[in-house]
Coordinates of C-alpha atoms and ligand atoms in Angstrom, one line a residue:
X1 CA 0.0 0.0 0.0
X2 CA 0.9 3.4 -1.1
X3 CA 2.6 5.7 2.0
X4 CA -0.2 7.9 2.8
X5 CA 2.1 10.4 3.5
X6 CA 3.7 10.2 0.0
X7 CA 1.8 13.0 -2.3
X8 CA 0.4 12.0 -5.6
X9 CA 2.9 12.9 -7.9
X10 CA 5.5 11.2 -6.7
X11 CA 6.1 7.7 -8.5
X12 CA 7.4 4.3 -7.3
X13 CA 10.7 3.4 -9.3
X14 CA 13.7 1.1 -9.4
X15 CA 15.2 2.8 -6.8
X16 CA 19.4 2.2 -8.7
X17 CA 17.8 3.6 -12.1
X18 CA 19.1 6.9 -13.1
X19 CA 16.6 8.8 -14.9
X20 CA 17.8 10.6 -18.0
X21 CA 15.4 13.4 -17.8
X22 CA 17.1 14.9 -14.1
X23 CA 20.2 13.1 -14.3
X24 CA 23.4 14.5 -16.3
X25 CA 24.5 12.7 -19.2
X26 CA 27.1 10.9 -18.4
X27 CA 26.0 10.0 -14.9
X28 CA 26.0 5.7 -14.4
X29 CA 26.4 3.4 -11.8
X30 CA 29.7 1.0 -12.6
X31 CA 30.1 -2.6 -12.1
X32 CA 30.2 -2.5 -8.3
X33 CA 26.8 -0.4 -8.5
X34 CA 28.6 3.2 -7.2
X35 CA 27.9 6.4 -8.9
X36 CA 30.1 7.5 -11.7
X37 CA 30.2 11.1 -13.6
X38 CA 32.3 12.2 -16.1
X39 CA 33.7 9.1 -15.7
X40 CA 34.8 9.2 -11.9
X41 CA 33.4 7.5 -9.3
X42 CA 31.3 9.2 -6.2
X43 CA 33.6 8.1 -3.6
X44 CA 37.1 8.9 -5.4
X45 CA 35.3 12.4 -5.6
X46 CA 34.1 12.5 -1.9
X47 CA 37.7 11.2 -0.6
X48 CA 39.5 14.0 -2.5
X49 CA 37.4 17.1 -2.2
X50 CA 35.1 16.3 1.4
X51 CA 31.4 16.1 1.5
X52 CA 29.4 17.5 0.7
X53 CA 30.5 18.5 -2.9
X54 CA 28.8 19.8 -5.8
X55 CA 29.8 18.1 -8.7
X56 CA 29.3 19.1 -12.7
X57 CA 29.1 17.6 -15.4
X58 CA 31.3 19.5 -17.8
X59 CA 30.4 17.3 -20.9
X60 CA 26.9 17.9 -20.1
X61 CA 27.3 21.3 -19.4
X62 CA 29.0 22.4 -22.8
X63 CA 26.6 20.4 -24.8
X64 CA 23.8 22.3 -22.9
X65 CA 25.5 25.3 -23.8
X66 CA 25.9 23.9 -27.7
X67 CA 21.9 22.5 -27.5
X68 CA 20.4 25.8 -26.4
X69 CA 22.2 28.2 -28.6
X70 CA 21.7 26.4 -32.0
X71 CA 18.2 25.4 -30.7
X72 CA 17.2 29.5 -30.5
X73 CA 19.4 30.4 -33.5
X74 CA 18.0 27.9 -35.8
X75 CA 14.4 28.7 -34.7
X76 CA 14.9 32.3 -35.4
X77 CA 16.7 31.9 -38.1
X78 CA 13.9 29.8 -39.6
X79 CA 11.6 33.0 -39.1
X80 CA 13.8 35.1 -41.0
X81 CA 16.4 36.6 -38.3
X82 CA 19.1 35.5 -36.1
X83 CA 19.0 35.0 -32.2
X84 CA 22.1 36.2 -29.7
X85 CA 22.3 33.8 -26.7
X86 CA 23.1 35.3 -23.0
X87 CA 24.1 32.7 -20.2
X88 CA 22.5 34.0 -17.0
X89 CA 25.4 33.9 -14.9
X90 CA 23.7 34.3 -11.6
X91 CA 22.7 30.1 -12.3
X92 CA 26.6 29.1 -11.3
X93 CA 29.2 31.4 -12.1
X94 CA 32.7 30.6 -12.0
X95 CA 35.8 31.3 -14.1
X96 CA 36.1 28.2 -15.9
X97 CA 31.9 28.2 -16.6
X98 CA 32.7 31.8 -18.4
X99 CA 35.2 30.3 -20.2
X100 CA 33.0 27.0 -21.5
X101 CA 30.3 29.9 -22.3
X102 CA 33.3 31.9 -24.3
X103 CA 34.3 28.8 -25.8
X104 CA 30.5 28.2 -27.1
X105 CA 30.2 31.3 -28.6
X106 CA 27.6 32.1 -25.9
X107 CA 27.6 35.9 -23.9
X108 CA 26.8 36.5 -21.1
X109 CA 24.6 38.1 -18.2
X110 CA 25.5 39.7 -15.3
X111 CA 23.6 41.8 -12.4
X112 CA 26.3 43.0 -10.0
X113 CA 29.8 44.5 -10.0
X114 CA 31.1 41.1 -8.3
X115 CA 29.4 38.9 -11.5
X116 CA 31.5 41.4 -13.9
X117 CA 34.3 41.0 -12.2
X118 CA 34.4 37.2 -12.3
X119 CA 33.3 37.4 -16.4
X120 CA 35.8 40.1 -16.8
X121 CA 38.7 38.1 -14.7
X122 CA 38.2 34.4 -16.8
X123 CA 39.1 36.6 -20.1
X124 CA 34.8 37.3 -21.7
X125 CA 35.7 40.3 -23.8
X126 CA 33.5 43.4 -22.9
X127 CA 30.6 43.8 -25.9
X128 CA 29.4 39.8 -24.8
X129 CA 28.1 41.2 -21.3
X130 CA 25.1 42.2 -20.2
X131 CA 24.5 44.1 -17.2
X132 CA 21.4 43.8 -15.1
X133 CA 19.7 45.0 -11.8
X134 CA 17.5 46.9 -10.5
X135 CA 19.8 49.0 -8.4
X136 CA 22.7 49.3 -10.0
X137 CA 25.7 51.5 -7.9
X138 CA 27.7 54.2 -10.1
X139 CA 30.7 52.5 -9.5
X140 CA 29.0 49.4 -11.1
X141 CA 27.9 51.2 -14.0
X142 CA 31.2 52.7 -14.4
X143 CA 32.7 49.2 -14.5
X144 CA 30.6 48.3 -16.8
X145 CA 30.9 51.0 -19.2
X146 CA 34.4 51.3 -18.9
X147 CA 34.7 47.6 -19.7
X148 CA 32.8 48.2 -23.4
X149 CA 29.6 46.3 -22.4
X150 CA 27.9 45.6 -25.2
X151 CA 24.3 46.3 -23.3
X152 CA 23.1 47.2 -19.6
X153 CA 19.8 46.5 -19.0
X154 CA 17.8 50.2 -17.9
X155 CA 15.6 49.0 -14.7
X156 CA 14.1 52.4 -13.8
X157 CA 13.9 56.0 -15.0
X158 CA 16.9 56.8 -12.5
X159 CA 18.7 54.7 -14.3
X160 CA 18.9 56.6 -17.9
X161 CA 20.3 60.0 -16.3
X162 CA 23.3 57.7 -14.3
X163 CA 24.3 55.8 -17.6
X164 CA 23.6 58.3 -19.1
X165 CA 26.3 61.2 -17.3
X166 CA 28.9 57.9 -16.4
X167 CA 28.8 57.7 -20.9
X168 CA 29.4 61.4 -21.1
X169 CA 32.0 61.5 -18.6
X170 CA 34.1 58.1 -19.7
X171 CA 33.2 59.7 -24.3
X172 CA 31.7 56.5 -24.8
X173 CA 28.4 55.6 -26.2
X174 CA 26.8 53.0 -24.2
X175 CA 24.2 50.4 -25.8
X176 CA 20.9 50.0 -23.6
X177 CA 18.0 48.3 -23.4
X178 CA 14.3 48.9 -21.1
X179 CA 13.2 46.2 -19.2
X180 CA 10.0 46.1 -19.4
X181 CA 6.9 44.6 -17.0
X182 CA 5.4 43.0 -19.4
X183 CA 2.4 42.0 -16.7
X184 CA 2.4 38.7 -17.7
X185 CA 1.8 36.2 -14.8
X186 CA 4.0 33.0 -15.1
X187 CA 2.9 29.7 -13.6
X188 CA 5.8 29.7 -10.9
X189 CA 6.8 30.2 -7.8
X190 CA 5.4 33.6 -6.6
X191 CA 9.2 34.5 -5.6
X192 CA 10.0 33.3 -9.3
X193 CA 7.5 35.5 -10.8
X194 CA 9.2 38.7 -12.0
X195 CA 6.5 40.4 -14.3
X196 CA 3.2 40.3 -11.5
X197 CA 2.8 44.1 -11.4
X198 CA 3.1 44.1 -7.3
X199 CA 7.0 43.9 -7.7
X200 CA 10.6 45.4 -7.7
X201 CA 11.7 44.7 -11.6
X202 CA 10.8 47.0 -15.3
X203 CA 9.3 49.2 -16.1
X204 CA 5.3 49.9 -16.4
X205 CA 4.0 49.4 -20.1
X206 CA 2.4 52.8 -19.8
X207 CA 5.7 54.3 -19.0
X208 CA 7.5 53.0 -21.9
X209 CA 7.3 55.7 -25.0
X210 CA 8.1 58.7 -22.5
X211 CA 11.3 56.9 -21.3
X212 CA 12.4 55.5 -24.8
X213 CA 12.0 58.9 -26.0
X214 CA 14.5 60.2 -22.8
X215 CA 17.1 57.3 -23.9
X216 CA 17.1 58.8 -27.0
X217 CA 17.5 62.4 -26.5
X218 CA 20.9 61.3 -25.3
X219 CA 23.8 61.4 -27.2
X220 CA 25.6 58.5 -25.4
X221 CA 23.3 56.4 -25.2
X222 CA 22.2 54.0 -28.4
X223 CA 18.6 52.3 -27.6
X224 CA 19.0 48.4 -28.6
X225 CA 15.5 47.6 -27.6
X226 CA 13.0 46.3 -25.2
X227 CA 13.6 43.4 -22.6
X228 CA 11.6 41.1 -21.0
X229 CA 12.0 38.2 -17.9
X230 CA 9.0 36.9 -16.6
X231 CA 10.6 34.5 -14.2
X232 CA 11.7 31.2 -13.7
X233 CA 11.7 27.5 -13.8
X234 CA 8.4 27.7 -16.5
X235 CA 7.3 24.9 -18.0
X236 CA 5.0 26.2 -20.9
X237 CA 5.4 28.2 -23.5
X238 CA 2.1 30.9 -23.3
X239 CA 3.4 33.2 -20.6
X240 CA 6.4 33.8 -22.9
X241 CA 4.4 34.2 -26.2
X242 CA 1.7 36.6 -24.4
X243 CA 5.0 38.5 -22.9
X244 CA 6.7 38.7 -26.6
X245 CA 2.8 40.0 -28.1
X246 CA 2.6 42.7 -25.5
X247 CA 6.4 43.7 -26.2
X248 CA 6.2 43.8 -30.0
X249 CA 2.9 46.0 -29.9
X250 CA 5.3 48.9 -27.8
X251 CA 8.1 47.7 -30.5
X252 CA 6.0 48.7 -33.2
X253 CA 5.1 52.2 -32.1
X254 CA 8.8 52.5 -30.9
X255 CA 9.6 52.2 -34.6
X256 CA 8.1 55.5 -35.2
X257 CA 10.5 57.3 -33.6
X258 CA 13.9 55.7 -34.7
X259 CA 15.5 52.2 -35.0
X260 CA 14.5 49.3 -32.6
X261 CA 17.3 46.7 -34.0
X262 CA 16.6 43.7 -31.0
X263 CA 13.9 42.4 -29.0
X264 CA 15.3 40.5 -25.3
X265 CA 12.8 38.0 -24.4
X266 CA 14.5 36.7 -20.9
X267 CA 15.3 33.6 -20.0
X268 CA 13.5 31.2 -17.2
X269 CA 13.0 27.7 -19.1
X270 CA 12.1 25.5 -16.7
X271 CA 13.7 21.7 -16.1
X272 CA 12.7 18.6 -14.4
X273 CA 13.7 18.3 -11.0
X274 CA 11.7 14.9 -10.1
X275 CA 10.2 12.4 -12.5
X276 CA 7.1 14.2 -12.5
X277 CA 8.3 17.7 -14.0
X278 CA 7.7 17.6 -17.9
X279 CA 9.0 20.8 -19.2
X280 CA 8.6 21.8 -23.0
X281 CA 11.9 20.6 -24.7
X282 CA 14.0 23.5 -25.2
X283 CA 13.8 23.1 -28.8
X284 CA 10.3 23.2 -29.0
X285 CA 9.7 26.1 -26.6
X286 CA 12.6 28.6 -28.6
X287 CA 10.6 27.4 -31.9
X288 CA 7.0 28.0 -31.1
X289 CA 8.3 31.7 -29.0
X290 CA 10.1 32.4 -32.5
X291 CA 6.8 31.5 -34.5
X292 CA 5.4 33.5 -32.5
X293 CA 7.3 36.5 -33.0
X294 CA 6.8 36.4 -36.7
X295 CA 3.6 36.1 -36.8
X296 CA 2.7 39.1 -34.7
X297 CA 5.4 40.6 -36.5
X298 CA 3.5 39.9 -39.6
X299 CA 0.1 41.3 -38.2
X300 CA 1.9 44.8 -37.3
X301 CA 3.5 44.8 -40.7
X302 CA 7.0 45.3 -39.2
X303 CA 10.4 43.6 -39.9
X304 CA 11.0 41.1 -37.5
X305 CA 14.0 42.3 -34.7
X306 CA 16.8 40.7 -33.9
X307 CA 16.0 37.8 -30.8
X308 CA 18.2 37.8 -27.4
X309 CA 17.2 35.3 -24.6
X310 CA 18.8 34.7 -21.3
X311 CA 18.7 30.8 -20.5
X312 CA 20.6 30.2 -17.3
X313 CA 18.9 27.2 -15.2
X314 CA 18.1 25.1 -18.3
X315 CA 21.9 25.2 -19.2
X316 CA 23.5 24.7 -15.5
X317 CA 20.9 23.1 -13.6
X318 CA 20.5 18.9 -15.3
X319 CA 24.2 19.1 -15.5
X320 CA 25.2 19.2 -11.8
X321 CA 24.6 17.2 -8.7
X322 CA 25.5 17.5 -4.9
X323 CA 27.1 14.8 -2.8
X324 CA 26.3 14.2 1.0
X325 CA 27.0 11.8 3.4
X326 CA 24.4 10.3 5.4
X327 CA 25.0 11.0 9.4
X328 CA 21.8 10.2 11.1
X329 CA 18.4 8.3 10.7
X330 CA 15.0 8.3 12.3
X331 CA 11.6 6.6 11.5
X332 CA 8.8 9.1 12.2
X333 CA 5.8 8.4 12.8
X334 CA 3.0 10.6 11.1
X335 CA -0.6 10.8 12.6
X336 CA -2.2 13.6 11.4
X337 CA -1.8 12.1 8.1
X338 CA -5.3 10.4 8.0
X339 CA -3.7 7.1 8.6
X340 CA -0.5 6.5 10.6
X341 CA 2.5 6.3 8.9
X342 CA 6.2 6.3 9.1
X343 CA 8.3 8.8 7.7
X344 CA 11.9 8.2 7.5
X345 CA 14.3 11.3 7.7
X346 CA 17.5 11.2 6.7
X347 CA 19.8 13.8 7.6
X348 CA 22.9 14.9 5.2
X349 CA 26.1 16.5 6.1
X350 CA 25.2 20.4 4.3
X351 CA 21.6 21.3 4.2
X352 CA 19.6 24.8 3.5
X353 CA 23.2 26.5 3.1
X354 CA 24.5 24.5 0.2
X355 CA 20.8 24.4 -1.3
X356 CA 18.2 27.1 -0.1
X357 CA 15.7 26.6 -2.8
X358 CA 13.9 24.2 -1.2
X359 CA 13.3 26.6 1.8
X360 CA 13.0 29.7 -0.5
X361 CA 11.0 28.3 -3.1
X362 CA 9.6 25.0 -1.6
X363 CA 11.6 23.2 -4.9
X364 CA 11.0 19.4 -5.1
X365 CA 14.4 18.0 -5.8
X366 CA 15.0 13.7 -5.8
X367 CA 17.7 11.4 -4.4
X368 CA 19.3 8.4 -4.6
X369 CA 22.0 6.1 -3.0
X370 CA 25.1 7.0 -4.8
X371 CA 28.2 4.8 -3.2
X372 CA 25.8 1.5 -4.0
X373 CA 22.4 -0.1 -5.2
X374 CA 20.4 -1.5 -2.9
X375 CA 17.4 -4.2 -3.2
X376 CA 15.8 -3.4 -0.5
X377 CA 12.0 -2.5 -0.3
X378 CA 11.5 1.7 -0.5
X379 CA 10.8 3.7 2.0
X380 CA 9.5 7.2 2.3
X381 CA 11.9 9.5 2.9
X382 CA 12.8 13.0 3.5
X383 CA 16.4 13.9 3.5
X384 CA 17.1 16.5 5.8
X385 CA 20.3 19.1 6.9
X386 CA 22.0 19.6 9.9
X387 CA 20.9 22.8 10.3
X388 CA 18.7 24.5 13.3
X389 CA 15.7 25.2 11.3
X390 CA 12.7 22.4 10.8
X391 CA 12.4 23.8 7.1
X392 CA 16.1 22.8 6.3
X393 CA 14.9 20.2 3.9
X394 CA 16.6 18.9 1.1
X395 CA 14.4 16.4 -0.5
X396 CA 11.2 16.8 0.7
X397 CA 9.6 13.7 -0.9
X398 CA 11.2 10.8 -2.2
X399 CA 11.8 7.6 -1.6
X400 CA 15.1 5.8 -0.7
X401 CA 15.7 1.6 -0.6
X402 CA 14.9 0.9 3.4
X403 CA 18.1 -0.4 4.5
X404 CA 19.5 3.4 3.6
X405 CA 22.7 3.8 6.3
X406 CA 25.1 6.2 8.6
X407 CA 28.0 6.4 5.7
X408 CA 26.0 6.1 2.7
X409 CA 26.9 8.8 -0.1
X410 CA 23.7 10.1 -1.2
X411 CA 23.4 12.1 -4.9
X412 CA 20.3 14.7 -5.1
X413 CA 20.7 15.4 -9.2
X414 CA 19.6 18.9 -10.8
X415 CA 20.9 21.1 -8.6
X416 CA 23.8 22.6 -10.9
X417 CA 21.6 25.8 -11.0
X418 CA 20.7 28.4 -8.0
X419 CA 22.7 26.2 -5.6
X420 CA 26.1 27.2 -5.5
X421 CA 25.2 30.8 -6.6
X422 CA 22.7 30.7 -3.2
X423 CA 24.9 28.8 -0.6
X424 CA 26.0 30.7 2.6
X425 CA 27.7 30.0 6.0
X426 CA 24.6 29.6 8.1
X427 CA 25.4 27.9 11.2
X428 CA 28.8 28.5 10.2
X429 CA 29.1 25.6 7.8
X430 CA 32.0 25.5 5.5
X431 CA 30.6 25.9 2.0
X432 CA 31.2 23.1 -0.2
X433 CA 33.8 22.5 -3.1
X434 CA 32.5 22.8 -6.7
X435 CA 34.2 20.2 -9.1
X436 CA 34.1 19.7 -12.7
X437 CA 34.5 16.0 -13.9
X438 CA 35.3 15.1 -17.6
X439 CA 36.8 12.0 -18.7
X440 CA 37.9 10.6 -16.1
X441 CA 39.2 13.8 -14.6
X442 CA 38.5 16.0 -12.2
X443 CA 39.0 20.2 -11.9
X444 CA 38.4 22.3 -8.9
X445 CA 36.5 24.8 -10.1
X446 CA 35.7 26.2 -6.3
X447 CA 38.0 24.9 -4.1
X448 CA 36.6 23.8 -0.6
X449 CA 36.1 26.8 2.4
X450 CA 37.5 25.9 5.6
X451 CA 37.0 27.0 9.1
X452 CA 40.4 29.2 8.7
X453 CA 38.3 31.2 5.8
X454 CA 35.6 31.6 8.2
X455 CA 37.5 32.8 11.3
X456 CA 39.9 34.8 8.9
X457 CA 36.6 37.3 8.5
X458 CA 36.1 37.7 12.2
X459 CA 37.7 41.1 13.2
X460 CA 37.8 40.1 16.5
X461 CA 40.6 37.2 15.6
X462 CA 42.7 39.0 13.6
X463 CA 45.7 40.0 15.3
X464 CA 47.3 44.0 14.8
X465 CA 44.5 45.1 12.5
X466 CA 43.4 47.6 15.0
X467 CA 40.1 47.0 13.8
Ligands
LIG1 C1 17.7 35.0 -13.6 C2 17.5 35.7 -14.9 C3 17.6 34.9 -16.1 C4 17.8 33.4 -16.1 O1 16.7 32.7 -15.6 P1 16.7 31.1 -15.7 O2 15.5 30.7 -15.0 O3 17.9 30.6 -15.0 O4 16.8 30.8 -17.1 C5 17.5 35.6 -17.3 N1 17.3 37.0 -17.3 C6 17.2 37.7 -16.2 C7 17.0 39.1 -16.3 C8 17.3 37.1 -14.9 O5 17.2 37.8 -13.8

């Protein structure tokens, strides 16, 4: 009999199977039944770097990289234009990701001075940023500018005077676009949701023609076009093709008053995280938004703009996975359940600090033994951290074979997106290691924090500072 406490969606499966849609590509189990990715195995990794570690699948990754960009650029292309392709670095950001996404022929976004810094260290040249954010400081923009950017992203009226004098000042002309609320409610997350009128990021529709009209009247400034993000981890594809309709009716009476050579549509393309996600391919989603575009295009008897999209979870996300090390176990029992039931939590060495989304966004992620396979019946399971906070859940629901143990390496898949970027020292945990694996090898790409980093901050340690 079903769990009572397991919720609909969740399916019974062979509990050593890896499934291909959450799992990245190269990740098997090898003779003995261990993990292996890239070609290493899960304990060799574990032994070298600690646990828990955040692994990625660097084959996977730069063919996600590959998949995405041709997938967009042949869509548009097959409507008559072409299609630029930004990798939202806010997903994982490191130096050697910037360079896979330089190698690809990919730019990229970034929405503080620290993200610039890190795309501008690892070698991306200047005109394949983008700069984002809706409070951006002058020294940031001044970064920016002075690195040839080829676009910041205006996020408020404010914004057009700043760029505009920091321009001046440096005798550059800087390339913008205007983000604008489209309005357009996604089916996400509310905290995911970034076009809902009742929030921080764009500008109003409404708004739009007075402001384009400012960016104009400067002489350093060259308006690229309009921009549009309305959220993440979105599944279908109407939310972005009502978003492009609203965008390409202010487009069209933009044209009236000069060039408008691109059209940003965001990024935000959702992925499976358990067996029950079943995201639009990413194929299907950039053709039907590019369809899309033409037609309306059509209808308001305009040319069809150059297409820009910011994919950053569906590149990063499938291609990584985190590694933990089981400590503790306890069979719950759950009353209140209807029926009473047994819950078995399973509590990891990291927790809400190497992954907060299932906190901040109450994400569903899954699991599996990773150091073995196991034949044992399943049991309902909730793999939790070892931090001081009930909602310091990993895996909320999955199950896990019944004879799970103190030592086991468990692998929670998908989480090469928003986990890294979002990990902190809560409860003064050291912050895990990020590797890359690729045949057979392995590269630090983060190397592991230690308790010396941690004290190293505290002011009241360090000696003859006299601060
Ligand atoms: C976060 C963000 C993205 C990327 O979103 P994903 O869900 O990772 O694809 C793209 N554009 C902007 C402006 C963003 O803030």
């Amino acid at each position: 009999m079903k769990n009572p406490l397991a919720p609909k969606w969740l399916e019974e499966r062979d509990l050593n199977s890896l499934d291909p849609k959450i799992w990245p590509r190269t990740a098997k189990r090898n003779s003995q039944g261990e993990l292996e990715v890239g070609g290493v195995g899960v304990r060799e990794l574990i032994r070298r770097h600690g646990s828990p570690l955040y692994v990625v699948d660097q084959e996977d990754f730069e063919a996600r990289l590959m998949q995405t960009k041709r997938a967009f650029s042949d869509a548009a292309q097959r409507h008559g234009t072409s299609a630029k392709l930004y990798y939202a670095s806010k997903a994982l950001l490191t130096s050697d990701v910037v360079r896979w996404v330089e190698q690809a022929g990919l730019s990229i976004d970034v929405s503080t001075g620290g993200e610039l810094a890190v795309a501008l260290a690892a070698g991306m040249p200047g005109e394949r940023i983008g700069l984002h954010g809706n409070n951006k400081s002058l020294v940031e923009i001044g970064r920016a500018i002075a690195a040839n950017v080829g676009a910041i992203v205006i996020d408020s009226e404010l914004e057009i005077e700043r760029i505009a004098s920091v321009a001046t000042a440096q005798g550059k002309t800087q390339a913008v676009r205007l983000r604008v609320n489209s309005g357009v409610h996604a089916h996400t997350h509310e905290y995911l949701a970034t076009a809902r009128e009742d929030q921080k990021f764009g500008i109003a529709i409404s708004d739009v023609p007075h402001l384009v009209a400012k960016i104009r009247s400067h002489s350093h400034l060259k308006f690229l076009g309009l921009h549009s993000h309305i959220g993440s981890q979105i599944f279908v594809v109407d939310g972005f093709i009502a978003a492009a309709e609203r965008l390409l009716d202010l487009h069209a009476e933009l044209l009236q008053g000069g060039d408008v050579p691109e059209l940003n549509l965001g990024g935000g393309f959702g992925i499976s995280y358990t067996g029950a996600d079943r995201p639009m391919p990413i194929a299907e989603m950039a053709e039907r938004i590019s369809s899309a575009v033409a037609n309306k295009c059509q209808q308001l008897g305009i040319e069809i703009p150059k297409l820009a999209f910011e994919p950053g979870r569906t590149i990063a996300g499938p291609a990584g996975i985190t590694l933990y090390s089981v400590g503790t176990i306890k069979d719950v029992q759950v009353s209140d359940a209807g029926a009473a039931a047994t819950r078995k939590y399973v509590s990891v060495d990291g927790g809400m600090s190497d992954n907060a989304r299932p906190a901040l966004y109450e994400a569903e992620y899954s699991v599996a033994i990773a150091s073995r396979t196991s034949s044992a019946t399943p049991a309902l399971a909730r793999v939790v951290g070892k931090h001081c906070e009930s909602g310091d859940i990993v895996v909320r629901h999955d199950y896990l074979p019944s004879d799970v143990a103190v030592n086991d390496l468990l692998a929670v898949p998908a989480t090469g997106a928003y986990c890294f970027s979002l990990s902190s020292n809560y409860n003064f945990l050291t912050r895990p290691a990020v590797v890359a694996v690729k045949s057979g090898s392995t590269k630090v790409l983060i190397k592991t924090e230690t308790e010396q980093d941690l004290l190293a901050r505290d002011a009241g340690l360090s000696e003859g500072t006299g601060n």
